[in-house]
Short mmCIF file of N, CA and C in Angstrom, two decimals:
data_model
loop_
_atom_site.label_atom_id
_atom_site.label_comp_id
_atom_site.label_asym_id
_atom_site.label_seq_id
_atom_site.Cartn_x
_atom_site.Cartn_y
_atom_site.Cartn_z
N MET A 1 -14.96 -116.41 140.07
CA MET A 1 -15.53 -115.66 138.97
C MET A 1 -15.87 -116.59 137.81
N SER A 2 -14.98 -117.51 137.51
CA SER A 2 -15.24 -118.42 136.40
C SER A 2 -16.44 -119.33 136.69
N LYS A 3 -16.73 -119.61 137.97
CA LYS A 3 -17.90 -120.41 138.31
C LYS A 3 -19.19 -119.64 138.00
N ARG A 4 -19.14 -118.33 138.11
CA ARG A 4 -20.34 -117.51 137.92
C ARG A 4 -20.57 -117.11 136.47
N ILE A 5 -19.50 -116.74 135.75
CA ILE A 5 -19.69 -116.22 134.39
C ILE A 5 -18.85 -116.95 133.34
N GLY A 6 -18.24 -118.03 133.74
CA GLY A 6 -17.45 -118.81 132.79
C GLY A 6 -15.98 -118.46 132.85
N PRO A 7 -15.17 -119.28 132.19
CA PRO A 7 -13.72 -119.06 132.23
C PRO A 7 -13.31 -117.81 131.46
N ALA A 8 -12.13 -117.34 131.77
CA ALA A 8 -11.58 -116.18 131.07
C ALA A 8 -11.29 -116.55 129.62
N PRO A 9 -11.51 -115.61 128.70
CA PRO A 9 -11.10 -115.85 127.31
C PRO A 9 -9.59 -116.05 127.26
N ALA A 10 -9.11 -116.69 126.23
CA ALA A 10 -7.68 -117.00 126.10
C ALA A 10 -6.81 -115.75 126.17
N ASN A 11 -7.30 -114.62 125.70
CA ASN A 11 -6.49 -113.40 125.67
C ASN A 11 -6.67 -112.53 126.91
N ALA A 12 -7.37 -113.01 127.94
CA ALA A 12 -7.58 -112.22 129.16
C ALA A 12 -6.67 -112.72 130.27
N THR A 13 -5.87 -111.83 130.84
CA THR A 13 -4.99 -112.18 131.94
C THR A 13 -5.67 -111.92 133.28
N TYR A 14 -6.33 -110.78 133.40
CA TYR A 14 -7.02 -110.38 134.63
C TYR A 14 -8.42 -109.90 134.27
N PRO A 15 -9.33 -109.93 135.24
CA PRO A 15 -10.65 -109.37 134.97
C PRO A 15 -10.60 -107.84 134.90
N VAL A 16 -11.58 -107.28 134.25
CA VAL A 16 -11.77 -105.83 134.22
C VAL A 16 -12.57 -105.48 135.47
N TRP A 17 -12.21 -104.38 136.13
CA TRP A 17 -12.88 -103.95 137.36
C TRP A 17 -13.60 -102.64 137.10
N ALA A 18 -14.79 -102.49 137.67
CA ALA A 18 -15.57 -101.26 137.51
C ALA A 18 -16.49 -101.08 138.72
N TRP A 19 -17.07 -99.90 138.83
CA TRP A 19 -18.10 -99.66 139.83
C TRP A 19 -19.45 -100.02 139.25
N TYR A 20 -20.29 -100.68 140.03
CA TYR A 20 -21.70 -100.88 139.68
C TYR A 20 -22.54 -99.85 140.44
N LEU A 21 -22.24 -99.69 141.71
CA LEU A 21 -22.94 -98.71 142.55
C LEU A 21 -21.89 -98.02 143.39
N TRP A 22 -21.62 -96.78 143.07
CA TRP A 22 -20.51 -96.04 143.67
C TRP A 22 -20.86 -95.48 145.05
N ALA A 23 -21.98 -94.81 145.17
CA ALA A 23 -22.38 -94.22 146.45
C ALA A 23 -23.90 -94.19 146.56
N GLY A 24 -24.53 -95.30 146.35
CA GLY A 24 -25.97 -95.39 146.44
C GLY A 24 -26.68 -94.94 145.18
N PRO A 25 -28.02 -95.07 145.17
CA PRO A 25 -28.79 -94.75 143.97
C PRO A 25 -28.71 -93.27 143.56
N GLU A 26 -28.41 -92.40 144.51
CA GLU A 26 -28.29 -90.97 144.18
C GLU A 26 -26.98 -90.66 143.46
N ALA A 27 -25.98 -91.49 143.60
CA ALA A 27 -24.68 -91.32 142.93
C ALA A 27 -24.17 -92.69 142.49
N PRO A 28 -24.85 -93.29 141.49
CA PRO A 28 -24.50 -94.65 141.11
C PRO A 28 -23.15 -94.81 140.43
N CYS A 29 -22.61 -93.75 139.87
CA CYS A 29 -21.29 -93.87 139.23
C CYS A 29 -20.37 -92.78 139.76
N PRO A 30 -19.07 -92.95 139.59
CA PRO A 30 -18.13 -91.93 140.07
C PRO A 30 -18.49 -90.55 139.53
N ASP A 31 -18.37 -89.57 140.39
CA ASP A 31 -18.78 -88.20 140.09
C ASP A 31 -17.53 -87.34 139.91
N LEU A 32 -17.41 -86.69 138.78
CA LEU A 32 -16.23 -85.87 138.49
C LEU A 32 -16.15 -84.62 139.34
N ARG A 33 -17.18 -84.33 140.11
CA ARG A 33 -17.10 -83.19 141.04
C ARG A 33 -16.32 -83.57 142.30
N TYR A 34 -16.07 -84.87 142.50
CA TYR A 34 -15.32 -85.33 143.66
C TYR A 34 -13.84 -85.38 143.34
N ARG A 35 -13.05 -84.85 144.23
CA ARG A 35 -11.60 -84.83 144.05
C ARG A 35 -11.03 -86.24 143.90
N SER A 36 -11.55 -87.18 144.68
CA SER A 36 -11.03 -88.55 144.62
C SER A 36 -11.21 -89.17 143.23
N THR A 37 -12.27 -88.81 142.55
CA THR A 37 -12.48 -89.33 141.19
C THR A 37 -11.48 -88.72 140.23
N ARG A 38 -11.30 -87.42 140.33
CA ARG A 38 -10.38 -86.73 139.41
C ARG A 38 -8.93 -87.13 139.66
N GLU A 39 -8.61 -87.57 140.87
CA GLU A 39 -7.23 -87.96 141.17
C GLU A 39 -6.81 -89.23 140.43
N SER A 40 -7.77 -89.91 139.80
CA SER A 40 -7.39 -91.07 139.00
C SER A 40 -6.67 -90.67 137.71
N ALA A 41 -6.74 -89.39 137.35
CA ALA A 41 -5.96 -88.88 136.21
C ALA A 41 -4.56 -88.55 136.70
N GLU A 42 -3.55 -88.96 135.96
CA GLU A 42 -2.17 -88.67 136.32
C GLU A 42 -1.95 -87.16 136.36
N ASN A 43 -0.98 -86.71 137.16
CA ASN A 43 -0.63 -85.28 137.17
C ASN A 43 -0.29 -84.84 135.76
N GLY A 44 -0.96 -83.82 135.28
CA GLY A 44 -0.70 -83.31 133.94
C GLY A 44 -1.29 -84.16 132.84
N GLY A 45 -1.83 -85.31 133.17
CA GLY A 45 -2.41 -86.19 132.17
C GLY A 45 -3.93 -86.15 132.21
N ALA A 46 -4.51 -87.05 131.50
CA ALA A 46 -5.96 -87.12 131.43
C ALA A 46 -6.42 -88.56 131.62
N ALA A 47 -7.69 -88.72 131.84
CA ALA A 47 -8.29 -90.05 131.97
C ALA A 47 -9.66 -90.01 131.30
N VAL A 48 -10.26 -91.16 131.15
CA VAL A 48 -11.59 -91.25 130.56
C VAL A 48 -12.47 -92.06 131.50
N LEU A 49 -13.62 -91.51 131.82
CA LEU A 49 -14.63 -92.18 132.64
C LEU A 49 -15.63 -92.81 131.69
N LEU A 50 -15.74 -94.14 131.73
CA LEU A 50 -16.66 -94.85 130.86
C LEU A 50 -17.93 -95.21 131.61
N THR A 51 -19.05 -95.07 130.97
CA THR A 51 -20.31 -95.59 131.46
C THR A 51 -20.59 -96.84 130.64
N LEU A 52 -20.76 -97.96 131.34
CA LEU A 52 -20.89 -99.25 130.66
C LEU A 52 -22.23 -99.90 130.97
N GLU A 53 -22.66 -100.74 130.08
CA GLU A 53 -23.81 -101.60 130.32
C GLU A 53 -23.38 -103.01 129.93
N VAL A 54 -23.05 -103.81 130.93
CA VAL A 54 -22.54 -105.16 130.72
C VAL A 54 -23.68 -106.14 131.00
N PRO A 55 -23.91 -107.12 130.12
CA PRO A 55 -24.98 -108.09 130.37
C PRO A 55 -24.79 -108.81 131.71
N ASP A 56 -25.89 -109.06 132.38
CA ASP A 56 -25.85 -109.70 133.70
C ASP A 56 -25.06 -111.01 133.71
N ASP A 57 -25.14 -111.78 132.64
CA ASP A 57 -24.46 -113.07 132.62
C ASP A 57 -22.97 -112.96 132.29
N HIS A 58 -22.46 -111.73 132.16
CA HIS A 58 -21.04 -111.51 131.89
C HIS A 58 -20.34 -110.78 133.04
N VAL A 59 -21.04 -110.54 134.14
CA VAL A 59 -20.47 -109.73 135.22
C VAL A 59 -20.74 -110.37 136.58
N VAL A 60 -19.79 -110.19 137.49
CA VAL A 60 -19.97 -110.61 138.89
C VAL A 60 -19.98 -109.34 139.73
N LEU A 61 -21.04 -109.15 140.51
CA LEU A 61 -21.17 -108.00 141.40
C LEU A 61 -20.85 -108.43 142.82
N THR A 62 -20.03 -107.63 143.52
CA THR A 62 -19.67 -107.94 144.90
C THR A 62 -19.64 -106.68 145.74
N ASP A 63 -19.87 -106.85 147.03
CA ASP A 63 -19.82 -105.75 147.98
C ASP A 63 -18.36 -105.32 148.16
N TYR A 64 -18.08 -104.07 147.83
CA TYR A 64 -16.71 -103.56 147.86
C TYR A 64 -16.11 -103.62 149.27
N GLU A 65 -16.86 -103.19 150.28
CA GLU A 65 -16.34 -103.18 151.65
C GLU A 65 -16.11 -104.60 152.17
N ALA A 66 -17.06 -105.48 151.90
CA ALA A 66 -16.93 -106.86 152.38
C ALA A 66 -15.84 -107.62 151.64
N TRP A 67 -15.45 -107.15 150.46
CA TRP A 67 -14.38 -107.81 149.70
C TRP A 67 -13.09 -107.88 150.50
N HIS A 68 -12.91 -106.97 151.44
CA HIS A 68 -11.71 -106.98 152.28
C HIS A 68 -11.60 -108.28 153.09
N HIS A 69 -12.72 -108.90 153.38
CA HIS A 69 -12.68 -110.19 154.08
C HIS A 69 -12.04 -111.25 153.20
N VAL A 70 -12.34 -111.22 151.92
CA VAL A 70 -11.74 -112.19 150.99
C VAL A 70 -10.25 -111.91 150.85
N ILE A 71 -9.90 -110.67 150.61
CA ILE A 71 -8.49 -110.29 150.42
C ILE A 71 -7.65 -110.68 151.63
N ASN A 72 -8.19 -110.49 152.82
CA ASN A 72 -7.43 -110.72 154.06
C ASN A 72 -7.64 -112.11 154.67
N TYR A 73 -8.44 -112.94 153.99
CA TYR A 73 -8.71 -114.29 154.49
C TYR A 73 -9.38 -114.23 155.87
N TRP A 74 -10.43 -113.42 155.97
CA TRP A 74 -11.20 -113.31 157.20
C TRP A 74 -12.53 -114.03 157.01
N TYR A 75 -13.08 -114.51 158.10
CA TYR A 75 -14.42 -115.08 158.09
C TYR A 75 -15.41 -113.93 157.95
N LEU A 76 -16.47 -114.13 157.17
CA LEU A 76 -17.47 -113.09 156.96
C LEU A 76 -18.81 -113.54 157.51
N GLY A 77 -19.22 -112.92 158.59
CA GLY A 77 -20.49 -113.26 159.20
C GLY A 77 -20.95 -112.16 160.13
N SER A 78 -22.11 -112.35 160.70
CA SER A 78 -22.60 -111.41 161.70
C SER A 78 -21.67 -111.48 162.91
N ALA A 79 -21.85 -110.58 163.85
CA ALA A 79 -21.00 -110.59 165.05
C ALA A 79 -21.13 -111.94 165.77
N ARG A 80 -22.35 -112.46 165.87
CA ARG A 80 -22.56 -113.75 166.53
C ARG A 80 -21.89 -114.88 165.76
N GLU A 81 -22.10 -114.92 164.44
CA GLU A 81 -21.49 -115.98 163.62
C GLU A 81 -19.97 -115.94 163.68
N THR A 82 -19.42 -114.74 163.63
CA THR A 82 -17.96 -114.59 163.68
C THR A 82 -17.42 -115.04 165.03
N SER A 83 -18.11 -114.68 166.11
CA SER A 83 -17.69 -115.09 167.44
C SER A 83 -17.71 -116.62 167.57
N GLU A 84 -18.76 -117.24 167.04
CA GLU A 84 -18.85 -118.70 167.09
C GLU A 84 -17.73 -119.34 166.26
N PHE A 85 -17.46 -118.78 165.09
CA PHE A 85 -16.40 -119.32 164.24
C PHE A 85 -15.04 -119.14 164.92
N ASP A 86 -14.81 -117.97 165.50
CA ASP A 86 -13.56 -117.73 166.23
C ASP A 86 -13.39 -118.76 167.35
N GLY A 87 -14.50 -119.10 168.03
CA GLY A 87 -14.45 -120.10 169.10
C GLY A 87 -14.05 -121.48 168.57
N ARG A 88 -14.59 -121.86 167.41
CA ARG A 88 -14.23 -123.15 166.81
C ARG A 88 -12.75 -123.16 166.41
N CYS A 89 -12.27 -122.04 165.90
CA CYS A 89 -10.84 -121.95 165.54
C CYS A 89 -9.97 -122.07 166.79
N LYS A 90 -10.36 -121.34 167.83
CA LYS A 90 -9.58 -121.35 169.08
C LYS A 90 -9.55 -122.76 169.67
N ALA A 91 -10.70 -123.45 169.63
CA ALA A 91 -10.76 -124.82 170.16
C ALA A 91 -9.84 -125.76 169.37
N ALA A 92 -9.63 -125.44 168.09
CA ALA A 92 -8.73 -126.25 167.26
C ALA A 92 -7.29 -125.76 167.33
N GLY A 93 -7.05 -124.71 168.15
CA GLY A 93 -5.71 -124.16 168.29
C GLY A 93 -5.25 -123.37 167.07
N LEU A 94 -6.23 -122.78 166.35
CA LEU A 94 -5.92 -122.04 165.11
C LEU A 94 -6.41 -120.60 165.17
N SER A 95 -5.82 -119.77 164.36
CA SER A 95 -6.26 -118.38 164.19
C SER A 95 -6.11 -118.01 162.72
N TYR A 96 -7.22 -117.64 162.09
CA TYR A 96 -7.14 -117.26 160.67
C TYR A 96 -6.48 -115.90 160.49
N TYR A 97 -6.23 -115.20 161.57
CA TYR A 97 -5.48 -113.94 161.48
C TYR A 97 -3.98 -114.21 161.37
N HIS A 98 -3.54 -115.37 161.87
CA HIS A 98 -2.12 -115.68 161.90
C HIS A 98 -1.70 -116.80 160.95
N THR A 99 -2.64 -117.66 160.57
CA THR A 99 -2.33 -118.79 159.70
C THR A 99 -3.23 -118.74 158.47
N LYS A 100 -2.63 -118.61 157.30
CA LYS A 100 -3.40 -118.50 156.06
C LYS A 100 -2.78 -119.38 155.00
N PRO A 101 -3.49 -120.36 154.51
CA PRO A 101 -4.82 -120.80 154.90
C PRO A 101 -4.77 -121.68 156.15
N LEU A 102 -5.93 -121.87 156.77
CA LEU A 102 -6.01 -122.73 157.94
C LEU A 102 -5.70 -124.17 157.55
N ALA A 103 -4.99 -124.87 158.41
CA ALA A 103 -4.63 -126.27 158.14
C ALA A 103 -5.85 -127.18 158.24
N ASN A 104 -6.83 -126.80 159.03
CA ASN A 104 -8.05 -127.59 159.19
C ASN A 104 -8.94 -127.35 157.96
N ARG A 105 -9.14 -128.41 157.17
CA ARG A 105 -9.89 -128.26 155.90
C ARG A 105 -11.33 -127.79 156.11
N GLU A 106 -11.97 -128.27 157.17
CA GLU A 106 -13.37 -127.88 157.41
C GLU A 106 -13.47 -126.40 157.75
N LEU A 107 -12.59 -125.90 158.61
CA LEU A 107 -12.61 -124.48 158.96
C LEU A 107 -12.22 -123.62 157.76
N HIS A 108 -11.26 -124.09 156.98
CA HIS A 108 -10.86 -123.37 155.76
C HIS A 108 -12.04 -123.26 154.80
N ALA A 109 -12.76 -124.37 154.60
CA ALA A 109 -13.92 -124.37 153.71
C ALA A 109 -15.02 -123.45 154.25
N GLU A 110 -15.16 -123.40 155.57
CA GLU A 110 -16.17 -122.53 156.17
C GLU A 110 -15.86 -121.05 155.91
N ILE A 111 -14.59 -120.69 155.98
CA ILE A 111 -14.19 -119.31 155.65
C ILE A 111 -14.55 -119.01 154.21
N GLN A 112 -14.16 -119.89 153.31
CA GLN A 112 -14.42 -119.64 151.89
C GLN A 112 -15.91 -119.58 151.59
N THR A 113 -16.69 -120.44 152.21
CA THR A 113 -18.14 -120.42 152.02
C THR A 113 -18.74 -119.12 152.53
N SER A 114 -18.19 -118.58 153.62
CA SER A 114 -18.73 -117.33 154.18
C SER A 114 -18.61 -116.17 153.19
N TRP A 115 -17.66 -116.23 152.30
CA TRP A 115 -17.44 -115.15 151.34
C TRP A 115 -18.56 -115.03 150.30
N GLN A 116 -19.35 -116.08 150.15
CA GLN A 116 -20.44 -116.03 149.17
C GLN A 116 -21.44 -114.91 149.49
N LYS A 117 -21.44 -114.44 150.73
CA LYS A 117 -22.37 -113.38 151.14
C LYS A 117 -22.09 -112.05 150.46
N ILE A 118 -20.92 -111.88 149.87
CA ILE A 118 -20.59 -110.59 149.25
C ILE A 118 -21.14 -110.46 147.84
N ILE A 119 -21.60 -111.57 147.26
CA ILE A 119 -22.01 -111.56 145.86
C ILE A 119 -23.43 -111.03 145.72
N GLY A 120 -23.62 -110.12 144.77
CA GLY A 120 -24.93 -109.58 144.47
C GLY A 120 -24.96 -108.07 144.50
N LYS A 121 -26.01 -107.51 143.95
CA LYS A 121 -26.10 -106.06 143.82
C LYS A 121 -26.64 -105.35 145.06
N ASP A 122 -27.06 -106.10 146.06
CA ASP A 122 -27.63 -105.48 147.26
C ASP A 122 -26.64 -105.28 148.38
N GLY A 123 -25.46 -105.81 148.27
CA GLY A 123 -24.45 -105.65 149.31
C GLY A 123 -24.60 -106.68 150.41
N CYS A 124 -23.58 -106.80 151.20
CA CYS A 124 -23.53 -107.77 152.28
C CYS A 124 -24.25 -107.21 153.49
N LYS A 125 -25.30 -107.87 153.92
CA LYS A 125 -26.11 -107.38 155.04
C LYS A 125 -25.54 -107.79 156.40
N CYS A 126 -24.60 -108.72 156.43
CA CYS A 126 -24.15 -109.25 157.71
C CYS A 126 -23.17 -108.34 158.44
N LEU A 127 -22.61 -107.34 157.76
CA LEU A 127 -21.60 -106.50 158.41
C LEU A 127 -22.17 -105.34 159.20
N THR A 128 -23.44 -105.05 159.00
CA THR A 128 -24.01 -103.86 159.62
C THR A 128 -25.31 -104.17 160.33
N THR A 129 -25.72 -103.24 161.17
CA THR A 129 -27.03 -103.36 161.81
C THR A 129 -28.08 -102.81 160.85
N LYS A 130 -29.33 -103.06 161.14
CA LYS A 130 -30.41 -102.56 160.29
C LYS A 130 -30.35 -101.03 160.20
N ALA A 131 -30.10 -100.36 161.30
CA ALA A 131 -30.02 -98.89 161.29
C ALA A 131 -28.88 -98.39 160.41
N GLU A 132 -27.74 -99.09 160.48
CA GLU A 132 -26.60 -98.69 159.63
C GLU A 132 -26.91 -98.90 158.16
N ARG A 133 -27.60 -99.99 157.83
CA ARG A 133 -27.97 -100.25 156.43
C ARG A 133 -28.91 -99.18 155.91
N GLU A 134 -29.86 -98.76 156.75
CA GLU A 134 -30.82 -97.75 156.31
C GLU A 134 -30.17 -96.38 156.15
N ALA A 135 -29.08 -96.14 156.87
CA ALA A 135 -28.40 -94.84 156.82
C ALA A 135 -27.37 -94.75 155.69
N SER A 136 -26.99 -95.87 155.12
CA SER A 136 -25.97 -95.84 154.08
C SER A 136 -26.32 -96.82 152.97
N TRP A 137 -25.68 -96.63 151.86
CA TRP A 137 -25.89 -97.51 150.72
C TRP A 137 -24.66 -98.37 150.51
N PRO A 138 -24.84 -99.58 150.01
CA PRO A 138 -23.67 -100.40 149.72
C PRO A 138 -22.89 -99.83 148.53
N THR A 139 -21.62 -100.13 148.50
CA THR A 139 -20.77 -99.79 147.38
C THR A 139 -20.47 -101.11 146.68
N ILE A 140 -20.93 -101.23 145.45
CA ILE A 140 -20.86 -102.50 144.73
C ILE A 140 -19.88 -102.40 143.57
N GLN A 141 -18.95 -103.35 143.52
CA GLN A 141 -17.98 -103.40 142.42
C GLN A 141 -18.41 -104.46 141.41
N ALA A 142 -17.94 -104.30 140.18
CA ALA A 142 -18.26 -105.24 139.11
C ALA A 142 -16.96 -105.75 138.50
N THR A 143 -16.92 -107.03 138.19
CA THR A 143 -15.78 -107.59 137.46
C THR A 143 -16.31 -108.40 136.29
N PHE A 144 -15.59 -108.32 135.18
CA PHE A 144 -15.96 -109.05 133.97
C PHE A 144 -14.70 -109.29 133.17
N TRP A 145 -14.74 -110.24 132.25
CA TRP A 145 -13.53 -110.66 131.54
C TRP A 145 -13.14 -109.75 130.40
N GLU A 146 -14.10 -109.14 129.71
CA GLU A 146 -13.78 -108.34 128.54
C GLU A 146 -14.53 -107.02 128.56
N LEU A 147 -13.86 -105.99 128.07
CA LEU A 147 -14.51 -104.70 127.84
C LEU A 147 -14.84 -104.65 126.35
N ARG A 148 -16.07 -104.94 126.04
CA ARG A 148 -16.50 -105.00 124.64
C ARG A 148 -17.05 -103.64 124.20
N PRO A 149 -16.87 -103.30 122.95
CA PRO A 149 -17.34 -102.00 122.46
C PRO A 149 -18.83 -101.79 122.68
N GLU A 150 -19.61 -102.85 122.54
CA GLU A 150 -21.05 -102.69 122.70
C GLU A 150 -21.46 -102.40 124.14
N TYR A 151 -20.55 -102.56 125.09
CA TYR A 151 -20.85 -102.23 126.49
C TYR A 151 -20.77 -100.73 126.76
N VAL A 152 -20.03 -99.99 125.95
CA VAL A 152 -19.77 -98.57 126.22
C VAL A 152 -20.98 -97.72 125.84
N ARG A 153 -21.52 -97.01 126.82
CA ARG A 153 -22.66 -96.12 126.60
C ARG A 153 -22.23 -94.66 126.54
N GLN A 154 -21.17 -94.33 127.27
CA GLN A 154 -20.71 -92.94 127.31
C GLN A 154 -19.24 -92.92 127.71
N ALA A 155 -18.51 -91.94 127.18
CA ALA A 155 -17.10 -91.75 127.54
C ALA A 155 -16.89 -90.26 127.82
N VAL A 156 -16.31 -89.94 128.99
CA VAL A 156 -16.06 -88.55 129.37
C VAL A 156 -14.57 -88.39 129.65
N TRP A 157 -13.94 -87.50 128.92
CA TRP A 157 -12.52 -87.17 129.09
C TRP A 157 -12.41 -86.16 130.22
N PHE A 158 -11.40 -86.34 131.11
CA PHE A 158 -11.21 -85.38 132.20
C PHE A 158 -9.76 -85.34 132.63
N GLN A 159 -9.41 -84.26 133.33
CA GLN A 159 -8.10 -84.11 133.95
C GLN A 159 -8.32 -83.88 135.43
N ARG A 160 -7.21 -83.79 136.19
CA ARG A 160 -7.35 -83.54 137.64
C ARG A 160 -8.08 -82.23 137.91
N THR A 161 -7.80 -81.23 137.12
CA THR A 161 -8.48 -79.94 137.28
C THR A 161 -8.97 -79.50 135.91
N GLY A 162 -9.94 -78.62 135.92
CA GLY A 162 -10.43 -78.08 134.66
C GLY A 162 -11.66 -78.80 134.15
N PRO A 163 -12.11 -78.38 132.98
CA PRO A 163 -13.36 -78.93 132.45
C PRO A 163 -13.20 -80.37 131.95
N SER A 164 -14.32 -81.03 131.82
CA SER A 164 -14.36 -82.36 131.22
C SER A 164 -15.22 -82.26 129.97
N ARG A 165 -15.11 -83.24 129.10
CA ARG A 165 -15.96 -83.20 127.90
C ARG A 165 -16.34 -84.62 127.49
N ARG A 166 -17.55 -84.72 127.01
CA ARG A 166 -18.06 -86.00 126.53
C ARG A 166 -17.42 -86.30 125.18
N LEU A 167 -16.96 -87.52 125.01
CA LEU A 167 -16.33 -87.94 123.76
C LEU A 167 -17.36 -88.59 122.85
N SER A 168 -17.23 -88.38 121.57
CA SER A 168 -18.13 -89.06 120.64
C SER A 168 -17.62 -90.49 120.45
N LEU A 169 -18.52 -91.40 120.32
CA LEU A 169 -18.17 -92.81 120.16
C LEU A 169 -18.36 -93.22 118.70
N PRO A 170 -17.48 -94.08 118.18
CA PRO A 170 -17.69 -94.57 116.81
C PRO A 170 -18.92 -95.46 116.75
N ALA A 171 -19.39 -95.70 115.56
CA ALA A 171 -20.53 -96.61 115.39
C ALA A 171 -20.19 -97.94 116.04
N ARG A 172 -21.17 -98.59 116.62
CA ARG A 172 -20.92 -99.82 117.38
C ARG A 172 -20.16 -100.89 116.59
N ASN A 173 -20.42 -101.03 115.31
CA ASN A 173 -19.75 -102.09 114.55
C ASN A 173 -18.32 -101.72 114.16
N ASP A 174 -17.88 -100.47 114.44
CA ASP A 174 -16.52 -100.04 114.13
C ASP A 174 -15.59 -100.11 115.33
N ARG A 175 -16.10 -100.48 116.50
CA ARG A 175 -15.29 -100.46 117.72
C ARG A 175 -14.55 -101.77 117.92
N PRO A 176 -13.26 -101.70 118.29
CA PRO A 176 -12.52 -102.93 118.56
C PRO A 176 -12.92 -103.50 119.92
N THR A 177 -12.65 -104.78 120.13
CA THR A 177 -12.88 -105.44 121.41
C THR A 177 -11.55 -105.56 122.14
N PHE A 178 -11.55 -105.27 123.46
CA PHE A 178 -10.34 -105.36 124.26
C PHE A 178 -10.55 -106.35 125.38
N ALA A 179 -9.61 -107.24 125.56
CA ALA A 179 -9.58 -108.11 126.74
C ALA A 179 -8.63 -107.44 127.72
N SER A 180 -8.68 -107.84 128.97
CA SER A 180 -7.86 -107.17 129.98
C SER A 180 -6.37 -107.24 129.65
N ALA A 181 -5.91 -108.28 129.00
CA ALA A 181 -4.49 -108.39 128.66
C ALA A 181 -4.09 -107.34 127.63
N ASP A 182 -5.05 -106.91 126.79
CA ASP A 182 -4.76 -105.92 125.76
C ASP A 182 -4.55 -104.53 126.34
N LEU A 183 -5.02 -104.29 127.55
CA LEU A 183 -5.00 -102.96 128.12
C LEU A 183 -3.64 -102.57 128.66
N GLY A 184 -2.77 -103.52 128.90
CA GLY A 184 -1.42 -103.22 129.40
C GLY A 184 -1.48 -102.45 130.69
N ASP A 185 -0.75 -101.33 130.75
CA ASP A 185 -0.70 -100.51 131.95
C ASP A 185 -1.79 -99.46 131.98
N ALA A 186 -2.73 -99.50 131.06
CA ALA A 186 -3.77 -98.49 130.99
C ALA A 186 -4.69 -98.56 132.17
#
């Protein structure tokens, strides 16, 4: 992340995570009509859904589904590329499913390089066939170092059940800036 948008500010412990594309262009952001969205509010509590506009040079967009390859230390490629990579690992007596990270520096670097395919707003094309891509939309996540007041376009208060309401926002110059470390358990 720091290679793409620069290092974290001194007061940021973790990046801020958000949706860029939740369920394709027809549902680009989480929809409060979906139970799964409303479940993000604690039982008996409330939550706020923010609509943000973060400058391109402050955000990294990645394919949410393909991100599991990074988390699990899997090679990310087409079926053919993955089969070929698995063959090279097997020939070296290694398995990235059982050894993390791989002792072989070249194979380790190849896994890490394969992850670059998840970056961008169009999603990772290597995981699906053309027909599957045309039938579904990618789910794209966004990460950035700070949630700045000028990024907030809309705030909607909601609970697990019941009505939601749009919150009024203070004038842009009156809003505080929060880094991820400032958010605590929020």
